Each structure stands twice: as C-alpha cells, then as structure tokens.
Short mmCIF file of C-alpha atoms and ligand atoms in Angstrom, two decimals:
data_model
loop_
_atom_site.label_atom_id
_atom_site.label_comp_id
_atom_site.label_asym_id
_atom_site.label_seq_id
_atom_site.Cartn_x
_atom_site.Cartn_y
_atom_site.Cartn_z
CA UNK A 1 122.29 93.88 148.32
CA UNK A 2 122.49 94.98 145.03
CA UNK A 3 122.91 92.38 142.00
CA UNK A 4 125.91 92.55 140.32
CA UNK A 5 125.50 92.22 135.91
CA UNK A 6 129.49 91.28 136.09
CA UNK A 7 129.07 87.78 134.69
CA UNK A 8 132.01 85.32 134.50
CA UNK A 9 131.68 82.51 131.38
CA UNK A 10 128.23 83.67 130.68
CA UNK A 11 128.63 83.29 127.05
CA UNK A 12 129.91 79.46 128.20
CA UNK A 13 126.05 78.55 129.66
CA UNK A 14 123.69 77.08 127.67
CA UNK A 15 120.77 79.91 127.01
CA UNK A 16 118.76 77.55 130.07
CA UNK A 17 121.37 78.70 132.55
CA UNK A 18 121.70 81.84 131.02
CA UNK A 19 118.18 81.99 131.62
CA UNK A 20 118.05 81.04 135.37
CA UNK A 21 120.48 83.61 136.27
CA UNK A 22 118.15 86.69 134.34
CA UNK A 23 115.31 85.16 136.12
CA UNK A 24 117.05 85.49 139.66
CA UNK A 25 119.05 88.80 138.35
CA UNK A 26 115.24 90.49 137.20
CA UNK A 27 113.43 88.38 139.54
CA UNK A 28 111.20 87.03 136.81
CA UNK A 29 108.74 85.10 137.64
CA UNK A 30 108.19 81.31 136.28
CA UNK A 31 105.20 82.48 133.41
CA UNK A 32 108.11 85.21 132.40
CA UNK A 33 110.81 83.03 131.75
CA UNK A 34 108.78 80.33 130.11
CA UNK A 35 107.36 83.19 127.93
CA UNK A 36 111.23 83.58 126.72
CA UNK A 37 112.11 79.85 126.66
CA UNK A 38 108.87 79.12 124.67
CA UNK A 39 109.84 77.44 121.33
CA UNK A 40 108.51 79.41 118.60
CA UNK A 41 109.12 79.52 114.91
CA UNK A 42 113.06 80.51 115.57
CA UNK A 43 114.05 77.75 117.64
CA UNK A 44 116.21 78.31 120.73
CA UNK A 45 118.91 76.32 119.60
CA UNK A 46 119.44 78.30 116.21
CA UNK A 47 118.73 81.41 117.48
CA UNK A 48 121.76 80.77 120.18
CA UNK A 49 123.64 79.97 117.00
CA UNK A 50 123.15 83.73 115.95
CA UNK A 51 123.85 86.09 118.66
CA UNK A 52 126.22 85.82 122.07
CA UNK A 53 124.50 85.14 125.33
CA UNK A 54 121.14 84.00 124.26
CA UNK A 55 118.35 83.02 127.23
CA UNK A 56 115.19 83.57 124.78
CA UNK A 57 113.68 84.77 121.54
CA UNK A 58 111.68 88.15 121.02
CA UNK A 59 108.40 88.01 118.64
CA UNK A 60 107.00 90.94 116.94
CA UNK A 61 104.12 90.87 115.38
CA UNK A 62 103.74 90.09 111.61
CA UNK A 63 101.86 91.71 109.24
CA UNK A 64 101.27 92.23 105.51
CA UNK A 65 101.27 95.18 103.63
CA UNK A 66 98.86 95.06 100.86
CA UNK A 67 97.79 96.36 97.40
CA UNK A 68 101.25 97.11 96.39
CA UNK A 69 102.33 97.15 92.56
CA UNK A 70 105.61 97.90 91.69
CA UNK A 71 107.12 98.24 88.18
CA UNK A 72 103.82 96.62 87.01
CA UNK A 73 104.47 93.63 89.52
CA UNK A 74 102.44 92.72 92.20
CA UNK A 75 104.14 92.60 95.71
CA UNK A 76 102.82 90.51 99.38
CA UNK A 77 104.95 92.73 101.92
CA UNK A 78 106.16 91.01 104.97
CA UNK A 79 106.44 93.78 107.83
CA UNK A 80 107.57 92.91 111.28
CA UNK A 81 106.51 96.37 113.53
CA UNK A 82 105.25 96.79 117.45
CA UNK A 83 103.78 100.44 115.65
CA UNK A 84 99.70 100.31 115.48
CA UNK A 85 99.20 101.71 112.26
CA UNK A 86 102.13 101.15 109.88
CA UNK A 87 101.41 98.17 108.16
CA UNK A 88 97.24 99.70 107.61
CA UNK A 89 98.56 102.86 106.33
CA UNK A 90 101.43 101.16 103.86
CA UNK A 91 98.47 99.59 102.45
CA UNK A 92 96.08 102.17 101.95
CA UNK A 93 98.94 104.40 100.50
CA UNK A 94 99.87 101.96 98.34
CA UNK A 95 95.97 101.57 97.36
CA UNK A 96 96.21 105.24 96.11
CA UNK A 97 99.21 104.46 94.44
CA UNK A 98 97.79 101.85 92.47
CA UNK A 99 94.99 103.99 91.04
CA UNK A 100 97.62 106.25 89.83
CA UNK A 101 99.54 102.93 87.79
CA UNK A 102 101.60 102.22 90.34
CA UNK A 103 105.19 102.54 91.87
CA UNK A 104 108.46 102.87 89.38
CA UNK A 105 111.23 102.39 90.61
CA UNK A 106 115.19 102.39 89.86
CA UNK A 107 118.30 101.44 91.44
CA UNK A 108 122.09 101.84 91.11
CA UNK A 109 124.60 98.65 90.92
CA UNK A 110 125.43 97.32 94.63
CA UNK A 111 127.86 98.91 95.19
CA UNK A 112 129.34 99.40 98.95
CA UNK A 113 132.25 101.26 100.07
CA UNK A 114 135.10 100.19 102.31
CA UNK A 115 137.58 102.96 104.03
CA UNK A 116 140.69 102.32 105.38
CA UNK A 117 142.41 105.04 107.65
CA UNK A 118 145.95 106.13 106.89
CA UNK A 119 147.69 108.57 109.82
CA UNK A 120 150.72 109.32 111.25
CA UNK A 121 151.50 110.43 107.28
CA UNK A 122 155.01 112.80 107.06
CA UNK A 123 153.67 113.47 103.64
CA UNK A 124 149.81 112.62 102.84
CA UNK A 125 150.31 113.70 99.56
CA UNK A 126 152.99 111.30 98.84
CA UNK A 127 151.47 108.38 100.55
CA UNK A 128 148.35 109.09 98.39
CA UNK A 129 150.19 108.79 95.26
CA UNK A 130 151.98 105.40 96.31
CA UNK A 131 148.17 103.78 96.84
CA UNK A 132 146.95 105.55 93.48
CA UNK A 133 150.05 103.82 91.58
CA UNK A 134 149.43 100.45 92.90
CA UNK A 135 145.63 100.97 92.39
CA UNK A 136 145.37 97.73 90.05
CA UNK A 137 147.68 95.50 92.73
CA UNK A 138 145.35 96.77 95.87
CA UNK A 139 142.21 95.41 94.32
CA UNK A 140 143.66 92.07 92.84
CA UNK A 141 144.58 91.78 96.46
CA UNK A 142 140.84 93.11 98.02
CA UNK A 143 139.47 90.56 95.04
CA UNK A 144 141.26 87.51 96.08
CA UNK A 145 139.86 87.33 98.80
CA UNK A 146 136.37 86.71 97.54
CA UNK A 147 136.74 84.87 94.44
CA UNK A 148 133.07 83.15 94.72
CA UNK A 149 132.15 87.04 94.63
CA UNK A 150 134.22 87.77 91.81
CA UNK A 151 132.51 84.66 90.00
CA UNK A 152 129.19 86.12 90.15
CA UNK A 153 129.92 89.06 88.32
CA UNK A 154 131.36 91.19 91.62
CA UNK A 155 133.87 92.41 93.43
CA UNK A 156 136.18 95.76 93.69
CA UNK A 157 135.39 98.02 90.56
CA UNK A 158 137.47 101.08 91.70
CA UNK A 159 139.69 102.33 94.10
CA UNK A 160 139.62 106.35 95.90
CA UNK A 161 141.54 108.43 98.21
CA UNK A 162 141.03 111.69 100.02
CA UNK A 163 142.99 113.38 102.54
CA UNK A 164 140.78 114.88 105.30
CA UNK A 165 141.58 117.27 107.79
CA UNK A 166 140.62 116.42 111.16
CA UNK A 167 141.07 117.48 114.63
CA UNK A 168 144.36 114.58 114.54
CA UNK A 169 145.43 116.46 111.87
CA UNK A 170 145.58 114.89 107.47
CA UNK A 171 144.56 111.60 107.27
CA UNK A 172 144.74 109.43 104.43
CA UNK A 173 141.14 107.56 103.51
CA UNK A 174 141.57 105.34 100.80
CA UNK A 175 138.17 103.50 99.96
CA UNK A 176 137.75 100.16 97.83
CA UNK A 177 134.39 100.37 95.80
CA UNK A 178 132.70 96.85 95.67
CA UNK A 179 130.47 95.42 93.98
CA UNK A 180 128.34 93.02 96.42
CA UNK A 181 125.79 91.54 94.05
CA UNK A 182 122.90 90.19 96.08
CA UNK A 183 124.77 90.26 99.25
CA UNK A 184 124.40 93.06 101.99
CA UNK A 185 128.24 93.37 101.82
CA UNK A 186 129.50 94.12 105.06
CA UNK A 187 131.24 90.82 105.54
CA UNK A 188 132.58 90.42 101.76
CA UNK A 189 133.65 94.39 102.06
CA UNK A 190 135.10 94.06 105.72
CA UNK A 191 137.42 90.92 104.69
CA UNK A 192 138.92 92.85 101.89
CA UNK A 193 139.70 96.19 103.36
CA UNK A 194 141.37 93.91 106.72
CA UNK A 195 143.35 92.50 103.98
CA UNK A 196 145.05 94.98 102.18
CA UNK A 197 145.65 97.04 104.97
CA UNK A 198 149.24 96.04 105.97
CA UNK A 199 150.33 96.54 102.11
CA UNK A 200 149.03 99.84 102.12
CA UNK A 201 150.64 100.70 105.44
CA UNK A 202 153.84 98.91 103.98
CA UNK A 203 153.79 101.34 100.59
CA UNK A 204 153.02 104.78 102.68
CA UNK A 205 154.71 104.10 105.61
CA UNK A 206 151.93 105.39 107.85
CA UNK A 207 149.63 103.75 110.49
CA UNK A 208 146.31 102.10 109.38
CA UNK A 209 143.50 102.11 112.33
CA UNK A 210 140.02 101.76 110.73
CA UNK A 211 139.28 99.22 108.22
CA UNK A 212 135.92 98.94 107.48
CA UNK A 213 132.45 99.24 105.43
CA UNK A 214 130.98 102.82 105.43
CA UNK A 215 126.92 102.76 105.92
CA UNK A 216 126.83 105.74 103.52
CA UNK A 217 126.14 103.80 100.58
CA UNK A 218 125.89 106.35 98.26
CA UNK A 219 126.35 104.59 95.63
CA UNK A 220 123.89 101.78 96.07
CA UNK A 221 120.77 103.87 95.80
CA UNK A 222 117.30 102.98 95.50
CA UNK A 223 115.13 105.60 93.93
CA UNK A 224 110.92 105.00 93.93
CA UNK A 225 108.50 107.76 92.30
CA UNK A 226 104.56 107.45 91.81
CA UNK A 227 101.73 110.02 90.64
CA UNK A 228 98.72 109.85 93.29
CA UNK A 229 95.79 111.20 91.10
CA UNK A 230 93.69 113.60 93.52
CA UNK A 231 90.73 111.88 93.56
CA UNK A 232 92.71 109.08 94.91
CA UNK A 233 94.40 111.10 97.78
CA UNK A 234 91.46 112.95 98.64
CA UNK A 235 90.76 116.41 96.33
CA UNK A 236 93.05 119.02 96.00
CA UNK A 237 93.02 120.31 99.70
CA UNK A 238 94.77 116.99 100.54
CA UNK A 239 97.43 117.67 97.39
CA UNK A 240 98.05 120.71 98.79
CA UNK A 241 98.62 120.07 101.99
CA UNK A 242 101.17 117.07 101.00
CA UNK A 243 103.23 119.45 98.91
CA UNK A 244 103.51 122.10 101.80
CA UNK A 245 104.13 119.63 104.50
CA UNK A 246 106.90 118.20 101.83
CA UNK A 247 108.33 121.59 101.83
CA UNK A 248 108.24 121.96 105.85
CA UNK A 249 110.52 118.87 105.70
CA UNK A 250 112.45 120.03 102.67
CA UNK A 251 113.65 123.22 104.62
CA UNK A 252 113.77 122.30 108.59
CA UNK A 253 115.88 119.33 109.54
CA UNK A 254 113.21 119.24 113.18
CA UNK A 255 110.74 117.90 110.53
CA UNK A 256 112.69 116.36 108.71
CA UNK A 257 113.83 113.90 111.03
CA UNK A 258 110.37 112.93 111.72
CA UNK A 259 108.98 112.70 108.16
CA UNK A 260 112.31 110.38 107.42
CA UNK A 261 110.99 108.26 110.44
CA UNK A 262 107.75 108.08 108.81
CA UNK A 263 108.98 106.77 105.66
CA UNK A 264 111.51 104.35 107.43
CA UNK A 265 108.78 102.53 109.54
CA UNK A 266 107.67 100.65 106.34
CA UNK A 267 111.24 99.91 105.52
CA UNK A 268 112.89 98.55 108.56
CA UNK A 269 109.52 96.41 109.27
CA UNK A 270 110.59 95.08 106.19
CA UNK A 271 113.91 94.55 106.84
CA UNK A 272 112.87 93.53 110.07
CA UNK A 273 111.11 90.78 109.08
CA UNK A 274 113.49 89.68 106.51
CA UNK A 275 116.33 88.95 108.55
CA UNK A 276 118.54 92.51 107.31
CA UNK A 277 120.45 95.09 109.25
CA UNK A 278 118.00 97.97 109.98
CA UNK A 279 120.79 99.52 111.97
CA UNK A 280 122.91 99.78 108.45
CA UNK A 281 119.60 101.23 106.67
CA UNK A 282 119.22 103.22 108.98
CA UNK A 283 122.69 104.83 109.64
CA UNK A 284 122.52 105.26 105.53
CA UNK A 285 119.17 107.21 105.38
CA UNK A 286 119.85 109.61 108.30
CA UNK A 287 123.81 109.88 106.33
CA UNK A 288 122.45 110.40 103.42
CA UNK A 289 119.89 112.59 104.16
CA UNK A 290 122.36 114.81 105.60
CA UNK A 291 125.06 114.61 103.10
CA UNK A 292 126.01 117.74 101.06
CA UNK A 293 123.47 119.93 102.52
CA UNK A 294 121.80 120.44 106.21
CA UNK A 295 119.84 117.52 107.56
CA UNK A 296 116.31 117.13 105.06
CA UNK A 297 113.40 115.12 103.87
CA UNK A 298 114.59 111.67 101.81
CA UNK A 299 111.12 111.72 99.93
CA UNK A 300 109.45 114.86 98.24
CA UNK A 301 106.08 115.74 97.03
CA UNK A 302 104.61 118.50 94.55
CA UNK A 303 101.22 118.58 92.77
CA UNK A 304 102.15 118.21 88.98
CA UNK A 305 100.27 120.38 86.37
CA UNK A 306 97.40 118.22 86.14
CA UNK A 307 96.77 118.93 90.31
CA UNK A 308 98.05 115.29 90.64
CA UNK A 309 100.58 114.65 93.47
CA UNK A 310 104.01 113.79 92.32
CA UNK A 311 105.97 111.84 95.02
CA UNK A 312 109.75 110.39 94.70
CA UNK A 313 111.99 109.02 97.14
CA UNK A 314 115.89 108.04 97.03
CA UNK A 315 118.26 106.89 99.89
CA UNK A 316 120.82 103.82 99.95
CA UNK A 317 119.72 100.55 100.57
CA UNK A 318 122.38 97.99 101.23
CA UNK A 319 120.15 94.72 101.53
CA UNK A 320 120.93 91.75 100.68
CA UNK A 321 119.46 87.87 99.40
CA UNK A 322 122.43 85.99 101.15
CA UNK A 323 124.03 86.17 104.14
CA UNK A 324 123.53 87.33 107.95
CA UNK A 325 120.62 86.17 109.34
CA UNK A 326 118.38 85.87 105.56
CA UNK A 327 119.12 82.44 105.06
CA UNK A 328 119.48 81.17 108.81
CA UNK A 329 116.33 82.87 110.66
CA UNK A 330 113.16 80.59 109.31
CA UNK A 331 110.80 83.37 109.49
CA UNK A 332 113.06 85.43 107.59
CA UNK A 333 113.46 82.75 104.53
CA UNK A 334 109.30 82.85 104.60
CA UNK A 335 109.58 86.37 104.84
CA UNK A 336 111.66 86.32 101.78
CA UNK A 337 109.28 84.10 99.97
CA UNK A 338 106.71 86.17 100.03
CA UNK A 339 108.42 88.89 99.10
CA UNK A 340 109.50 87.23 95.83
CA UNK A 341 112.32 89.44 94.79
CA UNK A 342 115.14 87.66 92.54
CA UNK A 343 117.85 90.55 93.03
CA UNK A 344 119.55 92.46 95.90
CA UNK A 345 118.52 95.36 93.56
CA UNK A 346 114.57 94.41 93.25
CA UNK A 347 114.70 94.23 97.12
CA UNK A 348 116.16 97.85 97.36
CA UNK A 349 113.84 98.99 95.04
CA UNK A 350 110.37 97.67 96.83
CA UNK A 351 111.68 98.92 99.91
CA UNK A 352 111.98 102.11 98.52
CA UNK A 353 108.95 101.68 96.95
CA UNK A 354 107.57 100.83 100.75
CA UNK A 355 109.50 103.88 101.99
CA UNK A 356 107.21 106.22 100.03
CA UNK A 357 103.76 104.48 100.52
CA UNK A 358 104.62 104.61 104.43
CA UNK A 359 105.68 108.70 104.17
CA UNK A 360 102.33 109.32 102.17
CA UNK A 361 100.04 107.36 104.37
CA UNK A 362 101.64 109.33 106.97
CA UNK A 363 101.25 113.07 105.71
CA UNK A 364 98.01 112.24 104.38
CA UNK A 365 96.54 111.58 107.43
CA UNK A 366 98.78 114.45 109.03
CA UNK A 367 96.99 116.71 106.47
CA UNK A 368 94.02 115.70 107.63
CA UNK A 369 92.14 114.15 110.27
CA UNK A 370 95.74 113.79 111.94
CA UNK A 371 97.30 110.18 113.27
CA UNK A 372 95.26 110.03 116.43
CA UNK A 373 91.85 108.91 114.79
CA UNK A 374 93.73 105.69 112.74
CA UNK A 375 96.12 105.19 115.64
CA UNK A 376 93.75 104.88 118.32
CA UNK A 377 91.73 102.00 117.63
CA UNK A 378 95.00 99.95 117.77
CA UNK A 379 96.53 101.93 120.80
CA UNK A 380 93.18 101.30 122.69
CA UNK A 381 93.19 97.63 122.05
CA UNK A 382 96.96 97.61 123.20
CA UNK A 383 95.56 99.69 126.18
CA UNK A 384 92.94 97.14 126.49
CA UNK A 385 95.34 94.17 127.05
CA UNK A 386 97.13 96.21 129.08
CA UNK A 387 94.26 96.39 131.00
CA UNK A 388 94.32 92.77 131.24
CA UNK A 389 91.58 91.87 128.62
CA UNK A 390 91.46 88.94 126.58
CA UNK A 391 89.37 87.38 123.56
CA UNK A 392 86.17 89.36 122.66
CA UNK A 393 87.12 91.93 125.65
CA UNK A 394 89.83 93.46 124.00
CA UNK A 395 87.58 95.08 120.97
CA UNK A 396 84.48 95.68 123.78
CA UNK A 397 86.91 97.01 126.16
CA UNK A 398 88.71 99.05 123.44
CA UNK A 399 85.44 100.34 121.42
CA UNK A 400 84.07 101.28 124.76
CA UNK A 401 87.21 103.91 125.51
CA UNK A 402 87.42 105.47 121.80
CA UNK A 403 83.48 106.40 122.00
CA UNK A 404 84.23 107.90 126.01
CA UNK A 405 87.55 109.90 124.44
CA UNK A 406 89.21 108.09 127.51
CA UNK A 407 91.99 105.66 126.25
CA UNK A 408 93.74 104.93 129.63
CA UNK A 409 94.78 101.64 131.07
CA UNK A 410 92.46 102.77 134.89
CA UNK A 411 89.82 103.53 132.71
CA UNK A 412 90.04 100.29 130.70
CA UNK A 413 90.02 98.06 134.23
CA UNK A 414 87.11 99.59 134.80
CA UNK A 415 85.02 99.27 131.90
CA UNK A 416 86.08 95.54 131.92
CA UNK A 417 85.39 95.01 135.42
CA UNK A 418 82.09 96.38 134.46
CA UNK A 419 81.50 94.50 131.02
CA UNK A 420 82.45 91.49 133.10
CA UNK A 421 79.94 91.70 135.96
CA UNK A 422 77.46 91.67 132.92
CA UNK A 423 78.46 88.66 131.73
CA UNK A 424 78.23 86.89 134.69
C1 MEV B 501 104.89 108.06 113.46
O1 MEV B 501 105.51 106.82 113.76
C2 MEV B 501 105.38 108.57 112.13
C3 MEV B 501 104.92 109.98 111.76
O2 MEV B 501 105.28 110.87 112.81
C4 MEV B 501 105.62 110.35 110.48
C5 MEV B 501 105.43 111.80 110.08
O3 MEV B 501 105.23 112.67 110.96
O4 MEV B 501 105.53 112.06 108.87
C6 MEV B 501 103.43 110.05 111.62
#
C-alpha cells in the first residue's frame, strides 16, 4: 500500500516524532536517521525554531576562499558549496586579481522596493493622482511602522506609481522606496507596504491584492571591477579568449545563463554560509540581468590597451547584517566574523567582488585546459566515497581513476577492492 505524505498536526510533533514518521514514510534506516538527528553546530532545538516541520539539520561543507583584497582590505571568505571546485577557483582568481592591485568596488544606498497592486480601477489615471497627492501621508504611514529603522538613518525615501497593462487589463503599481540600512529588508519593507494598503485602497477606490518586496533591487546595486595583468592570467591567448567568451555571453542569453551561474556560485556559497536569502539574490541577478534588454552576462571582460584584462561586474545585492537567520544560525554569526564587514553595503560589495573572481576562475579555465582537469580530482574523490572509501583510500582510490581516465563509481569498487587485498 502506498504511503500517504497527508500529515495531520505534523507541524505539532517535536522534530523526534517528526523524525520517526520520515524514517517509516522513506524507510530509513537507524544510521540514516541518526545521521539527521546528530547534533551539530546548529542545534536541533534552534534550528526547529527557524523553519516549520523540522526532523534534522543539513551540513554542507565549509570552505574558505582565499587571497582576496578588496578596496585595499584583506578579506577570509566563508563559502558554504556541495560544487568541487568553486571555493579553489575563487581563490586562484582572486590570486590574479591581487597581482593586478586588487578588487574596487562600489555600491548604491540599500535601497529595496515594495509594490502594492491597485485593480479593479474605473479610472487608473485618477487613482494614480490621489496616491501621488498624498505621497508625504503614505510614507509617514509606511515609516511608522519601523521607527527603530527610521532611527538609524532609514526608512521610505520616495514614493512611485505606474500603470501597467496586463492581460487583467491597467493596474495601478504604486512602490514605496526604502531605505533598509544593514538589514536585508524584506521584513521591514513587507510590514510597511501591508500597512498602507487599505488607505490607498480607501483614496482610489480600487482593490489592492499584492503587497510586497520586489527581488529586483535595482536600486541596491553592487558594482566590482579589477585589471588582471596578462602575465597573471596566463599571456595574451588567455586575454583573448576571456574577452570573446565575454562577448558569447554578452550577445546569447543560452550562455549567458551559464556564465551568470558561474559568477553566482561564489556568491550564494557566501550567502549560504552566512545565513542570507540566496533565493532573493538570486531572483535579483537573473531580473536584473534581463531587465531592459534580452537575457545577458552580469559581468564583462575586454583586454584594455595595455593587453591587460579589464573585468567589471554589477547586479543587486539585498544582504543584510541583521535579521533572518544572520544572527540566529551559529555558523552563520562565525561566518559573519570572518567575513568582517561593518555595513550591509561592504557585504554587497565583497560579494560582488566574489561574483567576479568566481566568473574569471571559471572562463579562464574554460579558455583553456577546460573545467574537467580542476574538477576531476574533487569529483573522483566524491566518486571515491561513493565507492565506499574512507581515510587514505579516498585520495589512492581517487588518484588511481584520474591516471586510468576512468572516474566511475564500478570502477572505483574495484580498484579499492584491489588496493585493499594489498593491504591485507
Ligand atoms: C559550473 O558550475 C560553472 C561554469 O559552467 C560557469 C561558466 O560556464 O562560466 C563553469
């Protein structure tokens, strides 16, 4: 008989009931579900203080990306990735970096946006005008609501509308700009746009659905540029071959999708492993990257008169120092430690800096010897565990496969059933 996943009160069951009913639901076996009861550095008990329904916790791996400098400042960089490869190539880009002086990087004030949807309008127009002429009273309103916001310097600094057409015919958007500070936003921006709804549905007489945050942060953008000497990179070839592959992205949206995923595996294993929401960073970089034009690259490279490569990189980055999970998850707060940023705006800005390293680690070794060579000594270990090796094994096992050309799990059993007959 088949299992059924409709579960009654589950959220009511302590994560150790929870956990007995996956167990007989998956038919785990005892090792399993120890494996996701075992204690680790987010406790059990917090981490069913975060999220609904908790029966475990899931590690990933963390690393540190190396050799950064940034604005003259040197930077530890906390990644959190299951990728082979990410965190050795953020560093060696960043190495190249550094012989050219380093990142620079920029950012604009924190600024997130908040839409609220106006329909069932007689006259959009009209209704448009009423919000525009209480502009002042709608954000005393959205700013009341966060006064310890307001205290720190933020809050709503302007107010928009548009009418769009859409397949429900006008709608009214109006959108509250706010100023977050060092907080991600969503929360602070969320609150205020909930508020104010039922006075602007009061003043245009039309129906509000949607209130909330808008991931396309365009206005809280993080910008990072460096100059890669060509020695550093690998002799003009290798400059070359970055600026063309910049301008395969630049022009076909199939590449660019992949080049942006590139760049964004050094900055969600960041904001993995501080405690952000990569699904927000995310939703802004693919947004943004598609915004005004046809779907292309976030980063681009040329080689600058001197046959130097010039690389820069922009996208939003709504991250924040407080709130969400930051200051609750402990690995997070030591995450966040070793970062060292003291601003929202620093954070953007290393991760944009990270953004870039991660894209030119990427498309140098694309321009090159390709990401096989550097990603196969990690895939073979993983293959190697896989394979069920442990200890010393897993290089023997994994060394053994990358010299044959055959990195495959039947292939692995055997070389360790071999490697341990000769032990014995
Ligand atoms: C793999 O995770 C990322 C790359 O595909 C990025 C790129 O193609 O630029 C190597």
């Amino acid at each position: 008989m088949s299992k059924s996943s409709e579960i009654s009160g589950f959220y009511k069951l302590s994560p150790k009931e929870r956990l007995a009913i996956v167990k007989d639901f998956a038919g785990l076996t005892d090792e399993e579900a120890a494996l996701l009861e075992h204690q680790s550095a987010l406790p059990l008990d917090l981490a069913d203080h975060m999220v609904e329904n908790v029966i475990g916790v899931f590690p990933e791996p963390l690393g540190i990306g190396v050799n950064f400098l940034i604005n003259g400042k040197d930077y530890l960089i906390p990644m959190a990735t299951e990728e082979p490869s990410v965190i050795a190539a953020a560093s060696y880009a960043a190495k190249m970096v550094r012989e050219g002086g380093g990142f620079k990087t920029k950012s604009s004030a924190p600024v997130m946006i908040g839409q609220i949807q106006v329909v069932k309008l007689p006259d959009p127009e009209y209704a448009k005008n009423q919000v525009l002429s209480r502009r002042v009273n709608i954000m005393k309103k959205a700013n009341d609501q966060d006064p310890t916001l307001v205290s720190l310097g933020g809050g709503v600094i302007d107010l928009g509308t548009k009418i769009i057409e859409t397949s429900m015919g006008q709608m009214l958007i109006v959108e509250l700009f706010v100023d977050c500070r060092d907080a991600m936003g969503a929360n602070a921006v969320n609150t205020m746009v909930e508020a104010v709804a039922p006075f602007i549905e009061e003043i245009t007489g039309g129906k509000v659905y949607l209130r909330i945050i808008s991931n396309l942060a365009t206005r809280r953008l993080a910008r990072a540029t460096c100059t890669v000497p060509k020695e550093a990179v690998g002799g003009e070839e290798i400059v070359n071959g970055i600026a063309y592959a910049s301008a395969f992205a630049q022009a076909d949206p199939f590449r660019a999708a992949t080049h942006n995923k590139g760049a964004l595996n050094g900055i969600i294993a960041v904001i993995l492993a501080t405690g952000n929401d990569h699904r927000a960073i995310e939703a802004g970089a693919h947004g943004f990257a598609a915004f005004h034009h046809p779907y292309t690259s976030l980063s681009s490279w040329k080689k600058n008169p001197k046959g130097d490569l010039d690389g820069v990189i922009e996208l939003p980055m709504a991250v924040g120092l407080v709130g969400g999970a930051v200051k609750t998850h402990p690995i997070a707060k030591i995450a966040m430690k070793i970062l060292n940023v003291k601003s929202a705006n620093e954070f953007a800005e290393v991760l944009a800096a990270v953004g870039l390293a991660q894209n030119l680690g990427a498309l140098r070794a694309l321009v090159s010897e390709g990401i096989q060579r550097g990603h196969m000594s990690l895939h073979a270990r993983n293959i190697a565990i896989n394979a069920g090796a442990k200890d010393k094994m897993i290089d023997l096992v994994a060394e053994q496969m990358i010299k044959e050309k055959r990195v495959r799990v039947d292939r692995a059993k055997e070389i360790l059933e071999e490697l341990s007959k000769n032990q014995q």
